[in-house]
PDB file of C-alpha atoms in Angstrom:
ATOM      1  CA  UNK A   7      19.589  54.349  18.727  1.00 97.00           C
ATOM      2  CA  UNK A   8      20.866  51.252  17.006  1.00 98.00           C
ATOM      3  CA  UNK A   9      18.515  48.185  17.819  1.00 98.00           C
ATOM      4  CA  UNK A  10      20.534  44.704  18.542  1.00 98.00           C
ATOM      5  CA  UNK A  11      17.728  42.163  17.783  1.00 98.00           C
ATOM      6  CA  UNK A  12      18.600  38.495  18.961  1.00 97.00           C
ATOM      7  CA  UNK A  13      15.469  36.487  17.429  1.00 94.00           C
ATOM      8  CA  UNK A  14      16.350  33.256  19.463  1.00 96.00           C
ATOM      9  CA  UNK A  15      15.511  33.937  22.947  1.00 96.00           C
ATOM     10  CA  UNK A  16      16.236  30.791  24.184  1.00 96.00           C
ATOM     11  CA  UNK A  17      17.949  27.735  22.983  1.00 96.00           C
ATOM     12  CA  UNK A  18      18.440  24.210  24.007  1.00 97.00           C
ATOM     13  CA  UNK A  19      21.480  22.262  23.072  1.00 97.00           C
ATOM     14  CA  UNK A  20      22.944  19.188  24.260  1.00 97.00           C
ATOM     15  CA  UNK A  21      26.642  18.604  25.647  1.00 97.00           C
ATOM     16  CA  UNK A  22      29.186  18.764  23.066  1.00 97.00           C
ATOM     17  CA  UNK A  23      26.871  20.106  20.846  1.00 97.00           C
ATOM     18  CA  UNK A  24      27.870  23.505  17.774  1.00 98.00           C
ATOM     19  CA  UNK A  25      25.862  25.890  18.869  1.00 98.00           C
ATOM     20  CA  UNK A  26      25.532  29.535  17.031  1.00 98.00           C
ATOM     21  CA  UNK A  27      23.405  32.868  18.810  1.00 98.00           C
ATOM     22  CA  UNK A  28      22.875  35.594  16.152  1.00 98.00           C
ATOM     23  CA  UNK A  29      22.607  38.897  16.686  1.00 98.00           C
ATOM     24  CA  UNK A  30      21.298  41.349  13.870  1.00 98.00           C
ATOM     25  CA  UNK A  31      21.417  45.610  13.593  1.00 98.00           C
ATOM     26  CA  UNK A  32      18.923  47.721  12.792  1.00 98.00           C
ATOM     27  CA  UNK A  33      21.899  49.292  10.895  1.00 98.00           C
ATOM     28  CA  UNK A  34      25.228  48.849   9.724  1.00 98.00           C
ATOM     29  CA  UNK A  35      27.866  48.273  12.401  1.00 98.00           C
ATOM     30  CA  UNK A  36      30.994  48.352  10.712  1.00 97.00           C
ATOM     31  CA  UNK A  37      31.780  44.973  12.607  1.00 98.00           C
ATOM     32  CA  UNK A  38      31.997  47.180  16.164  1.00 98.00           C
ATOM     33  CA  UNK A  39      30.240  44.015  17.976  1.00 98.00           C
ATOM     34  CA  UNK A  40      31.168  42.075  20.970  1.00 98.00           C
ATOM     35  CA  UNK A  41      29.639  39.054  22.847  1.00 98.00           C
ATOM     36  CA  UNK A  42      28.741  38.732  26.553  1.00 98.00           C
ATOM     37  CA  UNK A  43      28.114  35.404  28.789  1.00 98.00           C
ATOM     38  CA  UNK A  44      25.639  36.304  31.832  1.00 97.00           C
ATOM     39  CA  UNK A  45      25.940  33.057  34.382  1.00 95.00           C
ATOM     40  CA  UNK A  46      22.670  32.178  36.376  1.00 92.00           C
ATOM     41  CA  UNK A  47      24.645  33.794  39.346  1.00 93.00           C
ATOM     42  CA  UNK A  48      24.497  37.251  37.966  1.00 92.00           C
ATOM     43  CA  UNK A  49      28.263  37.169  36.850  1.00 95.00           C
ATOM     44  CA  UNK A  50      29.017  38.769  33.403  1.00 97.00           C
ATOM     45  CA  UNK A  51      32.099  37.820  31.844  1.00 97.00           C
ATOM     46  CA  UNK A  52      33.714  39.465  27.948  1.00 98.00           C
ATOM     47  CA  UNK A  53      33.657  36.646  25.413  1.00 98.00           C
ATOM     48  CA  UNK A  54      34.440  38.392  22.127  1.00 98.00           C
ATOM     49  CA  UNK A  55      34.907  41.469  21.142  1.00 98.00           C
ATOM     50  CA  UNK A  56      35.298  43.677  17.640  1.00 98.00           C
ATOM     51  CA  UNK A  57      33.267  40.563  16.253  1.00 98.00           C
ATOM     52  CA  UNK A  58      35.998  37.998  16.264  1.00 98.00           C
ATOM     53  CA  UNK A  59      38.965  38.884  18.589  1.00 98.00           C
ATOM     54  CA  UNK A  60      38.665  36.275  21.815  1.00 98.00           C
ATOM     55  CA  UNK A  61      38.920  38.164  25.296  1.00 97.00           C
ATOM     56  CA  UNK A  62      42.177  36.846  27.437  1.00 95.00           C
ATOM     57  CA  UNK A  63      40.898  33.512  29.336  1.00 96.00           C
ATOM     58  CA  UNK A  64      38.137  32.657  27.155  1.00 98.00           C
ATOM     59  CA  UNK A  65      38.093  29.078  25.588  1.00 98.00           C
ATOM     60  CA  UNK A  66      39.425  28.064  21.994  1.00 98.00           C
ATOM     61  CA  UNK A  67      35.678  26.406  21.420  1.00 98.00           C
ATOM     62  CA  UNK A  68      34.017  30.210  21.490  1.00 98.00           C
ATOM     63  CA  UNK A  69      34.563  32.257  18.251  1.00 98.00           C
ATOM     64  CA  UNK A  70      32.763  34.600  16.752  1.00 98.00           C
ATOM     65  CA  UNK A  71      31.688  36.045  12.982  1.00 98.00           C
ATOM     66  CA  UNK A  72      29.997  38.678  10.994  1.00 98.00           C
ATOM     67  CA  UNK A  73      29.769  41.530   8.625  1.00 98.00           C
ATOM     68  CA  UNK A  74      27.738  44.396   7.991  1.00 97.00           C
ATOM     69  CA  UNK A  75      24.332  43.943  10.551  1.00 98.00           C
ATOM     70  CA  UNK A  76      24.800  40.010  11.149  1.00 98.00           C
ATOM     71  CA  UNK A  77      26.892  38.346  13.662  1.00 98.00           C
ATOM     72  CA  UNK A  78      26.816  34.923  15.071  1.00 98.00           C
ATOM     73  CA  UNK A  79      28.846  33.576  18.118  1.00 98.00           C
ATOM     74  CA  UNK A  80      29.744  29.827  17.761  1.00 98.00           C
ATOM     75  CA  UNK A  81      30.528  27.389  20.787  1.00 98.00           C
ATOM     76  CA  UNK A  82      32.166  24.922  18.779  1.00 95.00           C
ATOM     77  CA  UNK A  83      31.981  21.925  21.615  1.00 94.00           C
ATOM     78  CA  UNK A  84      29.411  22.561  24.298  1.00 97.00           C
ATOM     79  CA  UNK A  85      30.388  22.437  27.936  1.00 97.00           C
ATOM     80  CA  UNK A  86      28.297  22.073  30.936  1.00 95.00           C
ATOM     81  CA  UNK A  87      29.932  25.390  32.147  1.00 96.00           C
ATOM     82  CA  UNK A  88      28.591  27.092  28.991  1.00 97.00           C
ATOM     83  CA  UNK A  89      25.148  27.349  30.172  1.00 96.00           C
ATOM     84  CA  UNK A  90      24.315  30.766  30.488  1.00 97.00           C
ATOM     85  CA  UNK A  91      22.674  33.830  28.631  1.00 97.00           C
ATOM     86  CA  UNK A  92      24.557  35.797  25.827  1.00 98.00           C
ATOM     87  CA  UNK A  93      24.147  39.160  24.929  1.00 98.00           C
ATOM     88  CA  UNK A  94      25.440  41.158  21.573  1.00 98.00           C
ATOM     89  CA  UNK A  95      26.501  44.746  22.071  1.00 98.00           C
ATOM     90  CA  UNK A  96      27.572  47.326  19.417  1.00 98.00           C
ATOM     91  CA  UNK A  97      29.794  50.212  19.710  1.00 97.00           C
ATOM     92  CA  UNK A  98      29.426  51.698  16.523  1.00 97.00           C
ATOM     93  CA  UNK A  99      27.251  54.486  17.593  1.00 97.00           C
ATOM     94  CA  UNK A 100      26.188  56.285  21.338  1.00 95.00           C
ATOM     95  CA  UNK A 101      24.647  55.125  23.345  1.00 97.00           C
ATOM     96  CA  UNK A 102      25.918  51.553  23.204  1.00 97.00           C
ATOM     97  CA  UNK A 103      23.289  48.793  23.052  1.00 98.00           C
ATOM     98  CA  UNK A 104      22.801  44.973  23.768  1.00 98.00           C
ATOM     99  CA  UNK A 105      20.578  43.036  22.426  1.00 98.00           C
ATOM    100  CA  UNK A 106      18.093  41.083  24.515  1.00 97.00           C
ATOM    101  CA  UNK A 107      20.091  37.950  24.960  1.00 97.00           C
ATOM    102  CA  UNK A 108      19.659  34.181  23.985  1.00 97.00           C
ATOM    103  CA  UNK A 109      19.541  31.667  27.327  1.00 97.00           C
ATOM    104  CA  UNK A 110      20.919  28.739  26.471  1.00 97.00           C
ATOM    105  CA  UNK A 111      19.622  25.782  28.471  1.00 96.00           C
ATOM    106  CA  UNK A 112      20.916  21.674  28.423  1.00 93.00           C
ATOM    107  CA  UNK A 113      18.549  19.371  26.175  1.00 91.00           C
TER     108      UNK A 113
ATOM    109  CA  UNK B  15      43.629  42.264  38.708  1.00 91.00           C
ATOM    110  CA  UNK B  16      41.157  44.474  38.066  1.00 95.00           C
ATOM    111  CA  UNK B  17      37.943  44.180  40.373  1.00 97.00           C
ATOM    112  CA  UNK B  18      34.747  46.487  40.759  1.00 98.00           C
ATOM    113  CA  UNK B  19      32.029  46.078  43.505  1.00 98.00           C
ATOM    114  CA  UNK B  20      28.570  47.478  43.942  1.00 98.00           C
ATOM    115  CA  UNK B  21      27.281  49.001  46.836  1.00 98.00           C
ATOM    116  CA  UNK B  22      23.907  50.789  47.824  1.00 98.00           C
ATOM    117  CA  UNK B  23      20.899  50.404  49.199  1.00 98.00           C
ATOM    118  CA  UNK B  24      18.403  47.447  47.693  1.00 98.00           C
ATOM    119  CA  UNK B  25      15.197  49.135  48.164  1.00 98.00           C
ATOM    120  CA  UNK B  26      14.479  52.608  47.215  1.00 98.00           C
ATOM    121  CA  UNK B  27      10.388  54.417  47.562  1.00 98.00           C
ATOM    122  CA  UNK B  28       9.830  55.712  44.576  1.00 98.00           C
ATOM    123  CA  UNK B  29      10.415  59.740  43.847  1.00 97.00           C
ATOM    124  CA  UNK B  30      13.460  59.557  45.861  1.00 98.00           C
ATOM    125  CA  UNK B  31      17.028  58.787  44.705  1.00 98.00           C
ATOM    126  CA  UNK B  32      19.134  56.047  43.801  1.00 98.00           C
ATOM    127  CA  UNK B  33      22.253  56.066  44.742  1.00 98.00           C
ATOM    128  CA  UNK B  34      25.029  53.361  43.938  1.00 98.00           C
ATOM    129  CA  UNK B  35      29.031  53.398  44.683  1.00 98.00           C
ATOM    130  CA  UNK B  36      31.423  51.360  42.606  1.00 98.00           C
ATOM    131  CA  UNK B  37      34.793  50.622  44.426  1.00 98.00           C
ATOM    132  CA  UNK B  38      37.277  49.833  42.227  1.00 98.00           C
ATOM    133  CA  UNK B  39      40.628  47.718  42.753  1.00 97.00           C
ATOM    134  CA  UNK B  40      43.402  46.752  40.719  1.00 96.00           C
ATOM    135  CA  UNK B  41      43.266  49.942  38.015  1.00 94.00           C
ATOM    136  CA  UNK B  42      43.107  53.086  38.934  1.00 96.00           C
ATOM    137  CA  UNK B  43      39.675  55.421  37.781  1.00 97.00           C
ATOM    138  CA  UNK B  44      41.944  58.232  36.375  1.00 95.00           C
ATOM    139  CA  UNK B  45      42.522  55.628  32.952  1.00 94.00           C
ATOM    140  CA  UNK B  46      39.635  54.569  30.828  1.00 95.00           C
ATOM    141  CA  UNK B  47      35.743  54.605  31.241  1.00 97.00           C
ATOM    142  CA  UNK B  48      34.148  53.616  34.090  1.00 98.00           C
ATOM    143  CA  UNK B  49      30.340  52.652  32.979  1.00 98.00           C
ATOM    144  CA  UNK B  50      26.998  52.131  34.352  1.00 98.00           C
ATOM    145  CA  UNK B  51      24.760  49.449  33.253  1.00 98.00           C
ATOM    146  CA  UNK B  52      21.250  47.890  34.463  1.00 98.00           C
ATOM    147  CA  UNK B  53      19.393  44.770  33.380  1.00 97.00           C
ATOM    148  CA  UNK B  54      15.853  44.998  33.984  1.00 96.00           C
ATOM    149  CA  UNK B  55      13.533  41.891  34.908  1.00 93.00           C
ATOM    150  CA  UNK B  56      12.951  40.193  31.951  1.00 87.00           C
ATOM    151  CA  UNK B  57      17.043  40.512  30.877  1.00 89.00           C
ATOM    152  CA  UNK B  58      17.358  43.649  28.381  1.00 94.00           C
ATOM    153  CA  UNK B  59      20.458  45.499  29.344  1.00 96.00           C
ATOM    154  CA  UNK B  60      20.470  49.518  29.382  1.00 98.00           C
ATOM    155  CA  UNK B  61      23.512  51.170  28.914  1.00 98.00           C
ATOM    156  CA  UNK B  62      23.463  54.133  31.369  1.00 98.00           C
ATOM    157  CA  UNK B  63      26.527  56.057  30.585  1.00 97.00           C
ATOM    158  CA  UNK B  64      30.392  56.462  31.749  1.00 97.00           C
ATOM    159  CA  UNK B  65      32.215  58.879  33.689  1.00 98.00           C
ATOM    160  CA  UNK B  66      35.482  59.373  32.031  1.00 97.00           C
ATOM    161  CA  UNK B  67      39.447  59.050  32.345  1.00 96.00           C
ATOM    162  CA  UNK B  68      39.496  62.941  32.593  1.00 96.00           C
ATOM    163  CA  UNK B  69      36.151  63.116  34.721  1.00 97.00           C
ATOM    164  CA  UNK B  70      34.216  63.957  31.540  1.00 97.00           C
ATOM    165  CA  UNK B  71      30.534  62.112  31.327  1.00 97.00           C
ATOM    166  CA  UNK B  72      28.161  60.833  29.114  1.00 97.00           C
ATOM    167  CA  UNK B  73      24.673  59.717  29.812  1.00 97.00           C
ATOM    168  CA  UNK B  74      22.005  57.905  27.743  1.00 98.00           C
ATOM    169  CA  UNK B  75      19.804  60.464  26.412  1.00 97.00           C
ATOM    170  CA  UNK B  76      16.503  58.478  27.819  1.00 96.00           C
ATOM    171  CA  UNK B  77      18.144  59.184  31.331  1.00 95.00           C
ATOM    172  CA  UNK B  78      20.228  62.152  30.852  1.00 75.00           C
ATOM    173  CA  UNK B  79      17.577  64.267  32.936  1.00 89.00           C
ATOM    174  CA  UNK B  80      17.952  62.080  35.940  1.00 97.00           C
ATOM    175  CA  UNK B  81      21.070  60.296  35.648  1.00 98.00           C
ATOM    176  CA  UNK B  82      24.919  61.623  37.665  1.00 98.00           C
ATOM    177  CA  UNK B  83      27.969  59.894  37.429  1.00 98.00           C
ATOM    178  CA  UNK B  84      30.558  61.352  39.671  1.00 98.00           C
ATOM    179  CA  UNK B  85      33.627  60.072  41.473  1.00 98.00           C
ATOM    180  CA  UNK B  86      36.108  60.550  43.867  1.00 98.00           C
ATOM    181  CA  UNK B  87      39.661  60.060  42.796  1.00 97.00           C
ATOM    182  CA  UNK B  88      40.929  59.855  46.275  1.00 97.00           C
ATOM    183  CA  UNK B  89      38.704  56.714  46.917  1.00 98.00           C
ATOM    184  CA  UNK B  90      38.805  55.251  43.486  1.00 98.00           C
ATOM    185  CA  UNK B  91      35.303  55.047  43.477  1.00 98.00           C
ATOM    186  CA  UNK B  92      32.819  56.760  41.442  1.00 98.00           C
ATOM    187  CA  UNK B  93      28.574  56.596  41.748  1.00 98.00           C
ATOM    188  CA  UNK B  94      25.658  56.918  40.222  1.00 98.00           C
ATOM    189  CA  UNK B  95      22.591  58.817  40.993  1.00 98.00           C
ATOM    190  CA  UNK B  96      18.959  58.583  39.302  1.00 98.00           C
ATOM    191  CA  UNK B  97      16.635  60.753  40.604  1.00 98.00           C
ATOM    192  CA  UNK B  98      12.915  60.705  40.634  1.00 97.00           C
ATOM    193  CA  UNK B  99      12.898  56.633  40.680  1.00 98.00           C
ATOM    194  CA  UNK B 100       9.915  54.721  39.205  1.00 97.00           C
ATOM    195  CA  UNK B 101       9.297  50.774  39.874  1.00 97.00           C
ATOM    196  CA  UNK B 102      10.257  50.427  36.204  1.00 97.00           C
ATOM    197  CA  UNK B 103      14.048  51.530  37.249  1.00 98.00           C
ATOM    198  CA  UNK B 104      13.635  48.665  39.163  1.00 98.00           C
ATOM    199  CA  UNK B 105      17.077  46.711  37.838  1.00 98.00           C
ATOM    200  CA  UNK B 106      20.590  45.098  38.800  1.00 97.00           C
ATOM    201  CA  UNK B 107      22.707  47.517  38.051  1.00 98.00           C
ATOM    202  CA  UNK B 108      26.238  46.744  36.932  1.00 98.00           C
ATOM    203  CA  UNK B 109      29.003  48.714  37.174  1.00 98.00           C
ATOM    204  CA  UNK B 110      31.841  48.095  34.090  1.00 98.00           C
ATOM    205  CA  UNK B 111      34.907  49.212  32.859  1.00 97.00           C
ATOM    206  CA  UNK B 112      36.680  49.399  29.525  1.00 93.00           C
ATOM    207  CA  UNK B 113      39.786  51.334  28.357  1.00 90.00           C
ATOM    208  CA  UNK B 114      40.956  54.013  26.054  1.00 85.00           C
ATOM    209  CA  UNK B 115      40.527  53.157  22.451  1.00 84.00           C
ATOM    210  CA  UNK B 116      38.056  50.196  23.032  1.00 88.00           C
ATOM    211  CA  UNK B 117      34.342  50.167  23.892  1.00 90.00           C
ATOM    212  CA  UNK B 118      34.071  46.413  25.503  1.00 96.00           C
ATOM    213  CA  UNK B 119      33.530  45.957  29.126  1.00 97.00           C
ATOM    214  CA  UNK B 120      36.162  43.787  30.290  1.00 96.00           C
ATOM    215  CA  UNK B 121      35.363  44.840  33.301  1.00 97.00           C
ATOM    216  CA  UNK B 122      32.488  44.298  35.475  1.00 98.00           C
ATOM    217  CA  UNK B 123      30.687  44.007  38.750  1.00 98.00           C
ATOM    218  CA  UNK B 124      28.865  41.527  40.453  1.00 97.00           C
ATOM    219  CA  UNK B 125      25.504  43.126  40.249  1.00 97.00           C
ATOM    220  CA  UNK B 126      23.820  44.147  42.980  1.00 98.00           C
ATOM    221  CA  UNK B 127      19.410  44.524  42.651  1.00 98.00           C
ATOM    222  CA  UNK B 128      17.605  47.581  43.116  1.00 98.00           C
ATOM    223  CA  UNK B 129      13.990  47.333  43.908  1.00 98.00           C
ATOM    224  CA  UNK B 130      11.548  50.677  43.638  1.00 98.00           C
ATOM    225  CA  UNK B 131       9.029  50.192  45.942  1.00 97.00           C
ATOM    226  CA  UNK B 132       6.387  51.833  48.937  1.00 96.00           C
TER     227      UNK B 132
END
């Protein structure tokens, strides 16, 4: 299996902070990578998928980049609502995997 | 719009069977993959595996000895069953969705907790 490491577990930023998760593979990925928000409440919402492409809804200040086994999601402009835990997932090979999320938490 | 919902019991003794439905509204199950997913205490997320457009399945292979994913067209619903539960299957388990030619979940559930327990 490929392994999705996410060395920051948790982060603390303050409002209208940048803010960038990274998410490395134990193996080339071939940029077959997408983000995931996870809300206190339980409620999992797309952010970004094939590394950079923005789900319908999702805000301008979310974008994401990468090549190869690293990846990075940016929030450009931090937003009370952005509070959460996000989680990297490849496709490149079955089964898919996630790596173990970074919480991100108010300063 | 496209909406999935959990259902199942919360508390299952462990040996016996877990067994989750996952209504689906909006799209029909006869398009795209229709997933299972579980995030253990602690927040890693398993994949668990899909049950296919055509009904075709694929489960993870550190489940595919206990794991079913079947559905019923009619009801555009399909399940999950893992057999021979252990308190470490102990999860929320998510069902999720993506289509044909993509492998993001656009798609997903609210959750809904499972606790293995006597």
């Amino acid at each position: 299996d490929i392994q999705m490491t996410q060395t920051t577990s948790s982060l603390s930023a303050s409002l209208g902070d940048r803010v960038t998760i990274s998410c490395s593979a134990s193996q080339g990925i071939s940029n077959y990578l997408n983000w995931y928000q996870q809300k206190p409440d339980g409620t999992v919402k797309l952010l970004i998928y094939y590394t950079s492409s923005l789900h319908s809804g999702v805000p301008s200040r979310f974008s994401g980049s990468g090549s190869g086994t690293d990846y990075s999601l940016t929030i450009s402009n931090l937003e009370p609502e952005d509070i959460a835990t996000y989680y990297c997932q490849q496709y490149s090979k079955l089964p898919l995997t996630f790596g173990a999320g970074t919480k991100l938490e108010l300063k | 719009e496209v909406q999935l919902q959990e259902s199942g019991p919360s508390l299952v003794k462990p040996s016996q069977t877990l067994s989750l439905t996952c209504s689906v509204t909006g799209d029909s199950i006869t398009s795209g993959y229709w997933n299972w997913i579980r995030k253990f205490p602690g927040n890693k997320l398993e994949y668990m595996g899909y049950i296919s457009y055509s009904g075709s399945t694929y489960y993870n292979p550190s489940l595919k000895s206990r794991i079913s994913i079947t559905r019923d067209t009619s009801k555009n619903q399909y399940y999950l069953q893992l057999n021979s539960v252990t308190t470490e299957d102990t999860a929320t388990y998510y069902c999720a969705s993506y289509y044909y030619g993509s492998s993001w979940f656009a798609y997903w559930g609210q959750g809904t907790l499972v606790t293995v327990s006597a």
